[in-house]
Coordinates of C-alpha atoms in Angstrom, one line a residue:
M1468 CA 0.0 -0.3 -0.1
K1469 CA 1.5 3.1 -0.9
S1470 CA 2.3 6.3 1.8
S1471 CA -0.1 8.7 0.2
I1472 CA -3.1 6.0 1.0
I1473 CA -2.0 4.5 4.1
R1474 CA -2.1 9.0 4.7
Q1475 CA -5.4 9.4 3.4
T1476 CA -7.2 6.5 4.7
F1477 CA -6.1 7.4 8.5
I1478 CA -7.4 10.6 8.2
D1479 CA -10.8 9.9 6.6
F1480 CA -11.0 7.0 9.3
F1481 CA -10.8 9.7 12.5
K1482 CA -12.9 12.4 10.2
S1483 CA -15.5 9.5 10.6
K1484 CA -15.4 9.6 14.2
K1485 CA -16.1 13.0 14.5
H1486 CA -12.2 14.3 14.5
S1487 CA -11.1 17.9 13.0
F1488 CA -8.4 17.6 10.2
V1489 CA -5.9 20.0 11.2
N1490 CA -2.8 21.0 8.6
A1491 CA 0.7 19.5 9.6
S1492 CA 2.6 22.5 11.6
P1493 CA 6.1 24.0 9.6
I1494 CA 9.0 21.9 10.5
V1495 CA 11.1 24.8 11.9
P1496 CA 8.5 25.6 15.0
I1497 CA 7.1 29.1 14.9
N1498 CA 6.8 30.6 18.2
D1499 CA 8.4 27.7 20.4
P1500 CA 11.7 27.9 21.5
T1501 CA 12.4 24.7 23.4
L1502 CA 12.3 23.2 19.6
L1503 CA 15.2 23.8 17.2
F1504 CA 12.5 21.2 14.3
I1505 CA 9.4 19.3 15.1
N1506 CA 10.2 15.9 16.8
A1507 CA 6.8 14.9 17.0
G1508 CA 3.2 14.7 16.0
M1509 CA 1.8 17.0 18.9
N1510 CA 4.3 19.8 19.1
Q1511 CA 1.6 21.9 17.8
F1512 CA -0.4 20.6 20.4
K1513 CA 1.7 21.8 23.4
P1514 CA -0.1 24.3 24.5
I1515 CA -3.5 22.5 24.7
F1516 CA -1.2 20.1 26.6
L1517 CA 0.1 22.6 28.7
E1518 CA -3.9 24.0 29.5
E1519 CA -2.5 27.7 28.1
I1520 CA -5.0 27.6 25.1
E1521 CA -8.8 26.1 24.7
P1522 CA -8.7 23.3 21.6
K1523 CA -11.1 24.6 19.0
S1524 CA -11.9 20.8 18.7
T1525 CA -11.6 18.2 21.1
R1526 CA -10.9 15.5 18.4
V1527 CA -8.4 16.2 16.1
V1528 CA -6.5 14.2 13.3
N1529 CA -3.2 15.1 11.6
S1530 CA -0.3 13.7 9.8
Q1531 CA 2.9 16.0 10.9
P1532 CA 6.5 15.8 9.4
C1533 CA 9.1 15.5 11.8
I1534 CA 12.9 15.4 12.1
R1535 CA 15.0 13.9 15.0
V1536 CA 18.6 15.0 15.3
S1537 CA 19.4 15.9 18.7
G1538 CA 17.8 15.6 22.4
K1539 CA 15.9 12.7 24.1
H1540 CA 14.8 11.0 20.9
N1541 CA 18.2 11.3 18.6
D1542 CA 17.9 9.1 15.5
L1543 CA 20.8 10.6 13.7
E1544 CA 23.5 8.2 15.0
E1545 CA 21.2 5.1 14.6
V1546 CA 20.5 6.0 10.7
G1547 CA 22.2 3.6 8.7
I1548 CA 22.7 1.0 11.3
D1549 CA 19.5 -0.7 11.2
T1550 CA 16.0 -0.4 8.6
Y1551 CA 14.1 1.6 11.2
H1552 CA 15.7 4.8 12.2
H1553 CA 15.3 7.9 9.9
T1554 CA 15.8 11.5 11.0
C1555 CA 12.9 13.0 8.7
F1556 CA 9.5 11.1 9.0
E1557 CA 6.3 11.5 9.2
M1558 CA 3.9 10.8 12.1
L1559 CA -0.4 10.3 11.9
G1560 CA -2.1 11.4 15.1
N1561 CA -5.6 11.1 16.6
W1562 CA -6.2 13.0 19.1
S1563 CA -8.7 13.6 21.9
F1564 CA -8.8 16.8 24.0
G1565 CA -10.7 15.2 27.2
D1566 CA -13.4 13.6 24.6
Y1567 CA -12.4 10.3 25.0
Y1568 CA -9.8 7.7 26.1
K1569 CA -8.5 4.2 26.2
K1570 CA -11.2 2.7 25.7
E1571 CA -12.4 4.6 22.0
A1572 CA -8.6 4.0 20.8
I1573 CA -8.3 0.8 21.4
I1574 CA -11.8 -0.1 19.8
W1575 CA -10.7 2.3 17.1
A1576 CA -6.9 0.8 16.4
W1577 CA -8.1 -2.2 15.8
E1578 CA -10.8 -1.3 13.3
L1579 CA -8.6 0.7 11.8
L1580 CA -6.1 -2.1 11.3
T1581 CA -8.3 -5.3 10.2
E1582 CA -11.2 -3.1 8.4
Y1583 CA -9.1 -0.7 6.4
Y1584 CA -5.3 -1.9 6.1
K1585 CA -6.7 -5.2 6.2
L1586 CA -4.2 -6.9 8.5
P1587 CA -5.1 -10.4 9.3
K1588 CA -6.3 -10.6 13.0
E1589 CA -4.1 -14.0 13.1
H1590 CA -1.3 -12.1 12.8
L1591 CA -2.0 -9.3 15.2
V1592 CA -1.3 -9.6 18.8
A1593 CA -2.8 -7.5 21.6
T1594 CA -0.8 -6.9 25.0
V1595 CA -2.2 -4.7 28.0
Y1596 CA -0.1 -4.0 31.2
E1597 CA -2.3 -5.9 33.8
E1598 CA -2.9 -3.2 35.9
D1599 CA -4.5 -0.7 33.4
E1600 CA -8.1 -2.0 34.0
E1601 CA -9.4 0.7 31.7
A1602 CA -7.2 -0.9 28.7
F1603 CA -7.9 -4.0 29.9

């Protein structure tokens, strides 16, 4: 499956679950001196998580280009050593700002993987931290 189809399927799926699509933020952050580059899909939502602003929507979906070249998530030294460390990649995210939590997120993730991406259920293994009653 082409990445453009994976991306659009993800976005359309969460839009069908009443999420608003939010465009990606620039790869070089605007008005955030704590970051040199956007390194996670949640960066543009930091003011919401820090309770500095109210969200425009309680359900959001996005596709965010990211670069990881320094700090805690520095993949630069690992590039070329294995097949999964990259410095530039795209994160797909579905976000709830106080609207839903694990129950819905888990159900929707399973639906997306098995019904939309058509991954065989028998090839998937789900694990849950035993003390997390809500996820269980």
